[in-house]
XYZ file of C-alpha atoms in Angstrom:
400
model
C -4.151 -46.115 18.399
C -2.833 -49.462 18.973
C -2.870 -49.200 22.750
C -6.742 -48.077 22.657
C -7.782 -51.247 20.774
C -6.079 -53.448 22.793
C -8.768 -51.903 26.018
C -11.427 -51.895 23.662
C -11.057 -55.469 21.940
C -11.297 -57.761 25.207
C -14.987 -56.653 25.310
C -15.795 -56.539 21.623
C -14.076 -60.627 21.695
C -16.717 -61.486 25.064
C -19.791 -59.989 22.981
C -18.647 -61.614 19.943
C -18.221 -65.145 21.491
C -21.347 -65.159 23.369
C -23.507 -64.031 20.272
C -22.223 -66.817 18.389
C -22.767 -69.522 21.092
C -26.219 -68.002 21.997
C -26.786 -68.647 18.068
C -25.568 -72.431 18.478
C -27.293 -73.063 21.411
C -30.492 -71.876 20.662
C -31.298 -74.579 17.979
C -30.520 -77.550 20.135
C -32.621 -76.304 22.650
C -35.267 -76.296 20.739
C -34.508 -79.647 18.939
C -36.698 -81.921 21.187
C -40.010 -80.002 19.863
C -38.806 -80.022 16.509
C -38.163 -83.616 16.368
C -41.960 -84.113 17.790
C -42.654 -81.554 15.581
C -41.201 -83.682 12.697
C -41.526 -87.201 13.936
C -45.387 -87.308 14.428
C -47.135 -90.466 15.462
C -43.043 -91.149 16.251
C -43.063 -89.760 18.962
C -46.274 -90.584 20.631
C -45.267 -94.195 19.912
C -42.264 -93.908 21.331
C -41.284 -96.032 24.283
C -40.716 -93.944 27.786
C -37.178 -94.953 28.184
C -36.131 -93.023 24.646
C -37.422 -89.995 26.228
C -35.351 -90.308 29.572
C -32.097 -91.223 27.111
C -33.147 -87.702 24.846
C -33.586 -85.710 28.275
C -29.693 -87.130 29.427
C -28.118 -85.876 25.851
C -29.787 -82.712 26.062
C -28.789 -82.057 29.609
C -25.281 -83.422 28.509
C -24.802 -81.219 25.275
C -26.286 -78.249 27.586
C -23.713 -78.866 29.898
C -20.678 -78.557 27.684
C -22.205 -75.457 25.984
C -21.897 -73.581 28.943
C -18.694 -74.532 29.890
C -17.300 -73.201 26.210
C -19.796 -70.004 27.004
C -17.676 -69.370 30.918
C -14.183 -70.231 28.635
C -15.347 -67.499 26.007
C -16.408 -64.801 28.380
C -12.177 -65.381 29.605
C -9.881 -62.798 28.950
C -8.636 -62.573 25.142
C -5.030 -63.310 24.623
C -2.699 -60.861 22.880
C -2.594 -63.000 20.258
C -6.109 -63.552 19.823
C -6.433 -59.265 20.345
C -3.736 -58.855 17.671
C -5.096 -61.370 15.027
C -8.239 -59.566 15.325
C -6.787 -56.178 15.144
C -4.441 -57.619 11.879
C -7.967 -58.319 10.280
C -9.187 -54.635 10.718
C -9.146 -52.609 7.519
C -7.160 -49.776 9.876
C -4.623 -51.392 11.206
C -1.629 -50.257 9.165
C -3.055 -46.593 9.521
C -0.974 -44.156 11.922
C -2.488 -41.303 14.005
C 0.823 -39.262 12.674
C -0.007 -40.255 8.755
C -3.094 -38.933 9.609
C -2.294 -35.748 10.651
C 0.420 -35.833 8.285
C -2.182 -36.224 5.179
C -4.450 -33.968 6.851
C -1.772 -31.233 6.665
C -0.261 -32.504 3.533
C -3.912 -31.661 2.183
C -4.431 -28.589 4.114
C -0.783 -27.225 2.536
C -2.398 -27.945 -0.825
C -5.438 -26.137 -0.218
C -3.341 -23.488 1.612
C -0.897 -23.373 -1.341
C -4.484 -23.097 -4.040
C -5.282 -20.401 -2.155
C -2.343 -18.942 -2.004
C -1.960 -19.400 -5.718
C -5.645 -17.983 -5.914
C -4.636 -15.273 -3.762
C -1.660 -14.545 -5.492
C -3.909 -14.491 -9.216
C -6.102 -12.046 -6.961
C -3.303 -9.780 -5.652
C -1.731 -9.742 -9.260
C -4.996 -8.560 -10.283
C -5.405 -6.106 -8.131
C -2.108 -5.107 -8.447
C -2.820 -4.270 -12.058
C -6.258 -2.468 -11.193
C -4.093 -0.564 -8.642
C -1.195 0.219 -11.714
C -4.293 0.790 -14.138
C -5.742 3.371 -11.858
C -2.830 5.127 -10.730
C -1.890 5.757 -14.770
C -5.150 7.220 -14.913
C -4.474 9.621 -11.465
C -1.040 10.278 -12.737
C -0.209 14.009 -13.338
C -0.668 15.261 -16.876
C -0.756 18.782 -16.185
C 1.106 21.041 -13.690
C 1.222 25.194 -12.692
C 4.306 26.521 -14.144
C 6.623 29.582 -13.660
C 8.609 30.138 -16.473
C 11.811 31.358 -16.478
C 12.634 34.204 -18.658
C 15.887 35.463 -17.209
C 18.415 35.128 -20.351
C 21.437 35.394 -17.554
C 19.758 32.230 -16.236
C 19.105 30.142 -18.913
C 22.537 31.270 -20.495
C 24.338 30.086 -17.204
C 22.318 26.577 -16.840
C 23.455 26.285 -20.967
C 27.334 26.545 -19.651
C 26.450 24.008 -16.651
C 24.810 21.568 -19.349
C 27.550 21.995 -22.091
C 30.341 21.273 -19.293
C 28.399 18.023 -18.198
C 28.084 16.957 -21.342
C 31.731 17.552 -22.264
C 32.650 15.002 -19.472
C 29.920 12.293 -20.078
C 28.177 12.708 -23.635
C 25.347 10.296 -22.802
C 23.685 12.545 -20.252
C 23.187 14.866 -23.458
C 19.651 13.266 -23.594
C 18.836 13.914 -20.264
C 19.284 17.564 -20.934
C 16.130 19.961 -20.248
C 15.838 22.841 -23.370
C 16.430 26.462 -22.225
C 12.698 27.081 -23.482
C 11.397 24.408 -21.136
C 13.077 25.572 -17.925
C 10.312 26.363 -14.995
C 9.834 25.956 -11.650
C 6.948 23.794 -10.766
C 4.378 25.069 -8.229
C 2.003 21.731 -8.124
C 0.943 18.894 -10.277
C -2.256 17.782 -11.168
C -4.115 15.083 -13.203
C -7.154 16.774 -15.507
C -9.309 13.505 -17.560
C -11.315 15.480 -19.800
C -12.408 18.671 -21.276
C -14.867 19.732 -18.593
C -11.664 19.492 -15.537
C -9.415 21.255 -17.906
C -11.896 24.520 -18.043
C -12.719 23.928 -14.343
C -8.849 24.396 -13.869
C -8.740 27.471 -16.030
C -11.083 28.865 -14.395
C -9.502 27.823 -11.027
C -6.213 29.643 -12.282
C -8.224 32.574 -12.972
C -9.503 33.001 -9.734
C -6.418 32.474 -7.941
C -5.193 35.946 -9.596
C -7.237 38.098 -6.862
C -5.434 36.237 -4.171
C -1.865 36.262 -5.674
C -2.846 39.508 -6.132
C -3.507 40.660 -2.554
C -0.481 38.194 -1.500
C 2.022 40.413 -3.339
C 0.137 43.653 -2.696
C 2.476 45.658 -5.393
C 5.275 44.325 -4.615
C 7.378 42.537 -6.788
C 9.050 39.183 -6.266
C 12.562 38.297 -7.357
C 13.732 34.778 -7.132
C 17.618 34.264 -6.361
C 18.836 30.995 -7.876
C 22.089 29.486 -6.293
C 23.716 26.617 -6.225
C 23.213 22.855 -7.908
C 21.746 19.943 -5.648
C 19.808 16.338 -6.891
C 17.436 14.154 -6.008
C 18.368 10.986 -5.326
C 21.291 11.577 -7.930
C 18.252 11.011 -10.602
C 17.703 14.997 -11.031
C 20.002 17.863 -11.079
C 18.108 20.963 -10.034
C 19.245 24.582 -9.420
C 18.069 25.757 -6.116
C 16.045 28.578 -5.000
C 17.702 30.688 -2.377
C 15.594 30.797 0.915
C 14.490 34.603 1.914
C 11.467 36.191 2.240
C 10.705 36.061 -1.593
C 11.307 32.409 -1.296
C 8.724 32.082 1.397
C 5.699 34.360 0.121
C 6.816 31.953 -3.452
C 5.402 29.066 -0.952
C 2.772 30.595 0.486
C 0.995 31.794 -2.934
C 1.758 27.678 -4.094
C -0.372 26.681 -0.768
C -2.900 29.365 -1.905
C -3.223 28.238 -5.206
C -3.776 24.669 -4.560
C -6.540 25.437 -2.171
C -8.076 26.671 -4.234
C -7.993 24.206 -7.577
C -8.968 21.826 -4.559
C -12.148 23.306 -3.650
C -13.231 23.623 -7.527
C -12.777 19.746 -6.934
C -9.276 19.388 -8.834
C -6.808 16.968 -7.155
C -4.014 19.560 -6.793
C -0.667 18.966 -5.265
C 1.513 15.611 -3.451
C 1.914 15.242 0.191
C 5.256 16.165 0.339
C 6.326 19.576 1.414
C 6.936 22.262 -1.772
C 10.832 22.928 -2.635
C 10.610 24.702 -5.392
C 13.478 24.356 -7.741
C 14.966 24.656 -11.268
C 15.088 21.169 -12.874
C 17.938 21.302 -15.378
C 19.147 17.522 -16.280
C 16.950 14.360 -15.462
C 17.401 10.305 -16.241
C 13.492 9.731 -16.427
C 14.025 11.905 -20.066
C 15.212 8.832 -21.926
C 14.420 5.229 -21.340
C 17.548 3.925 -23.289
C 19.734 6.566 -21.081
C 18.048 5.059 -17.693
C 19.627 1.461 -19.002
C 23.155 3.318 -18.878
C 23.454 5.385 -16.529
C 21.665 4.659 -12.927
C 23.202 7.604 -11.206
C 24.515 11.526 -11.796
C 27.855 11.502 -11.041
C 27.878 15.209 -8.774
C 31.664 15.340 -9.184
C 30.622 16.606 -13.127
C 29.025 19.459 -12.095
C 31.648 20.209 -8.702
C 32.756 23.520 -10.407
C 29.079 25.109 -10.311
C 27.627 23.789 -6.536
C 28.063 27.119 -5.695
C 27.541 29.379 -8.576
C 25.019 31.884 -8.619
C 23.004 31.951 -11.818
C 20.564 35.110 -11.608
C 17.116 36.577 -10.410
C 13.812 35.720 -11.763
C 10.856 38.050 -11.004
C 7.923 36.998 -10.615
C 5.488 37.834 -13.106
C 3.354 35.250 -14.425
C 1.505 31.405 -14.085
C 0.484 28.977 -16.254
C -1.527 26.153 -16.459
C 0.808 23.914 -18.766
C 0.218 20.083 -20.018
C 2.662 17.389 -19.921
C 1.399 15.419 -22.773
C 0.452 17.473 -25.590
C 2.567 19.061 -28.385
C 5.653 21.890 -27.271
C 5.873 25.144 -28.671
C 8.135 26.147 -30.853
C 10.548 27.545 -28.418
C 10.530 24.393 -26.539
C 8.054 25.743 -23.711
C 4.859 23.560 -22.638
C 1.329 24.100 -24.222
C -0.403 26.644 -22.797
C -4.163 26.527 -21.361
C -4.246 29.232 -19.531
C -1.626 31.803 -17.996
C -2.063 34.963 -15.131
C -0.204 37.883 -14.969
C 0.528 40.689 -11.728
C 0.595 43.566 -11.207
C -0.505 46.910 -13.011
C 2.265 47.553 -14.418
C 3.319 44.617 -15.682
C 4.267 45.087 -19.196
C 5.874 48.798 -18.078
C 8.193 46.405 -15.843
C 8.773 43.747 -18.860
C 10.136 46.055 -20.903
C 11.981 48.590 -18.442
C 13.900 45.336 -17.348
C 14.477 44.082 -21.455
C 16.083 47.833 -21.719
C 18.202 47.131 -18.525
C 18.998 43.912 -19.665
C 20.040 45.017 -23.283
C 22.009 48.191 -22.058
C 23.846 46.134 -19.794
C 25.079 43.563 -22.777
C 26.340 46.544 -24.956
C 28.062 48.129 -21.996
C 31.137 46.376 -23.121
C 30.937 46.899 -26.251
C 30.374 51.105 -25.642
C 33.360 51.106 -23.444
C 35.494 49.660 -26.318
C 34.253 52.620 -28.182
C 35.094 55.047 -25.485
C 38.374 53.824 -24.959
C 39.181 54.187 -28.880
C 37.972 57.617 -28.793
C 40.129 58.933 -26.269
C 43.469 57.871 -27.969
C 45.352 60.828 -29.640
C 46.343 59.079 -33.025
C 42.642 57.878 -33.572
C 40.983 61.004 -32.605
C 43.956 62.868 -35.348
C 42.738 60.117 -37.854
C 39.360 60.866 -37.600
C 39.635 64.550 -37.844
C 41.511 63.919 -40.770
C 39.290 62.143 -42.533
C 36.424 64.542 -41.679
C 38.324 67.953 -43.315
C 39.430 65.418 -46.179
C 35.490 64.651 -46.848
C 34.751 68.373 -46.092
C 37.021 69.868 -48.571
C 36.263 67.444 -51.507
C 32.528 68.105 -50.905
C 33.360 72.143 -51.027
C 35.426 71.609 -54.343
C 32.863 69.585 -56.522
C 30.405 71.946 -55.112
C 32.336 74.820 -56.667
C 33.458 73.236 -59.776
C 29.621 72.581 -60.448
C 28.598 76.496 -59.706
C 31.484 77.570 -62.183
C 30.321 75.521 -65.250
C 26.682 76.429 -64.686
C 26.067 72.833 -65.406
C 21.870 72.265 -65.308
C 22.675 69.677 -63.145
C 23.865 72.477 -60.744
């Protein structure tokens, strides 16, 4: 700045001098008139030689006026040029402090809007939180699993986990509760839940023509996690595995065109949840991960068939049953002969548990010393029947 004043002030100095003498002169020039102007019957009194003498000091004081006018319009010194620049209110003001305010105050204004963006973000944020609770899943398609062998074999997996680390005992999932989930979705009020029943309903003709009579077992093999959060049983990948994925696709087509937002954008795996973290808040505190080692013995182990027989529409939130399964809106069932099948395989499934116990039997009937014992026993019971039958006959007691 400095060096731009010192250009500019050698000019501004000229003007100034010359106004000022221009203002001094001025007056004396015009003195002679206003001393007639003044004087009066002075002047016309007045004896010529005054005015020669008058017209001399005039010319005189003239004279020196604009020699002080050619010294003024001289270059100003530096020191002249840096008093004047000392008087200006500016002086001691920097280019750089400029700026430096300028973006001191531009930072604060940057950092009030940042802190006004920030409120904003935060409150979008918690619009964004708000509204995803309210699109969060709340109700899901379930296939239950009914297979005792099953259930009885994820109860051994769950006991032997708990055995080695008690606290996961809370992040146990009931036998009544076990399912395998075919898609979520997130119903607000009574009207979506009967649009979803009736979306359920009509997805039976489909599933239907899918299976076309024939029936769908479901190998489950082998443990695996997510994220060592979940344990999960998996479901082993055939053909029955992939017409189980291609009903799920079906399905959620359809609850999507009745206008119900049906299913994530990940691929379906479906799988056998058996042990979770997200089941207890104080457990989650504890314990951040599944240790896999504690369930090593069973990564392999096959736990049993499930056939495919029914779908329900289940909710997350409201009350269990009493067996520890989901409420129930609405359920489908396939195939004719459904119930024929239900109980054929409850007969299979019961004659195969006393199996043991009828070979026990078998094997105690072939041995010599029981078979003498019983015989025994039966003539014993025989001929004490025959006697009192006798002694009665004899007597010709009424009671005969």
């Amino acid at each position: 700045m400095r060096p731009l004043l010192r250009r500019l002030l050698p000019a501004l100095c000229s003007a100034a001098a010359r106004a000022l003498l221009a203002r001094r002169a001025v007056p004396m020039a015009l003195r002679p008139a206003e001393g007639a102007a003044r004087a009066g019957v002075d002047a016309r009194s007045a004896a010529p030689e005054h005015d020669g003498l008058e017209n001399i000091q005039q010319k005189k004081i003239f004279k020196e006026n604009m020699e002080k006018t050619q010294q003024s319009e001289e270059p100003c010194a530096a020191d002249s040029v840096d008093s004047l620049m000392a008087e200006m209110p500016f002086v001691d003001t920097d280019i750089e402090d400029e700026h430096a305010m300028l973006a001191t105050s531009e930072l604060s204004i940057k950092k009030k809007r940042k802190r006004t963006t920030g409120r904003e973000i935060e409150e979008g944020t918690e619009r964004k939180k708000k509204k995803n609770k309210q699109c969060q899943p709340n109700y899901f398609i379930s296939l239950p699993i009914t297979n005792p062998k099953i259930t009885g074999s994820i109860q051994a997996v769950q006991d032997a986990i708990v055995q080695k680390d008690q606290r996961l005992s809370k992040a146990m999932v009931r036998s009544g509760s076990l399912h395998v989930t075919m898609f979520v979705m997130h119903l607000s009020s009574e009207e979506e839940i009967s649009i979803a029943v009736g979306a359920l309903s009509d997805s039976k003709v489909f599933v239907d023509d899918l299976l076309k009579g024939k029936r769908v077992d479901l190998s489950f093999q082998g443990i695996d996690h997510f994220r060592n959060q979940v344990g999960f049983v998996n479901l082993a990948e055939n053909d029955h595995t992939a017409l189980l994925k291609e009903i799920a696709e079906t399905m959620k087509k359809i609850f999507q065109e009745k206008g119900i937002m049906a299913g994530e954008e990940r691929a379906f795996k479906p799988h056998l949840t058996f042990m979770k973290l997200s089941k207890s808040t104080e457990l989650r505190k504890q314990v951040k991960k599944i240790d896999s080692s504690l369930y090593e013995d069973f990564k392999n182990h096959y736990f049993g068939d499930e056939i495919l027989h029914r779908f329900d529409l289940c909710s997350m939130l409201k009350k269990k049953q009493p067996n520890g399964y989901y409420y129930c809106e609405s359920s489908i069932v396939f195939g004719k002969s459904h119930e024929a099948d239900l109980v054929k395989e409850a007969l299979r499934r019961e004659t195969q548990a006393l199996l043991p116990r009828l070979n026990q039997i078998k094997e105690l009937l072939t041995s010599p010393e029981i078979r003498t014992k019983i015989s025994k026993e039966l003539f014993e019971d025989r001929h004490n029947s025959n006697s009192k039958w006798k002694s009665c006959i004899d007597s010709e007691s009424p009671n005969a």
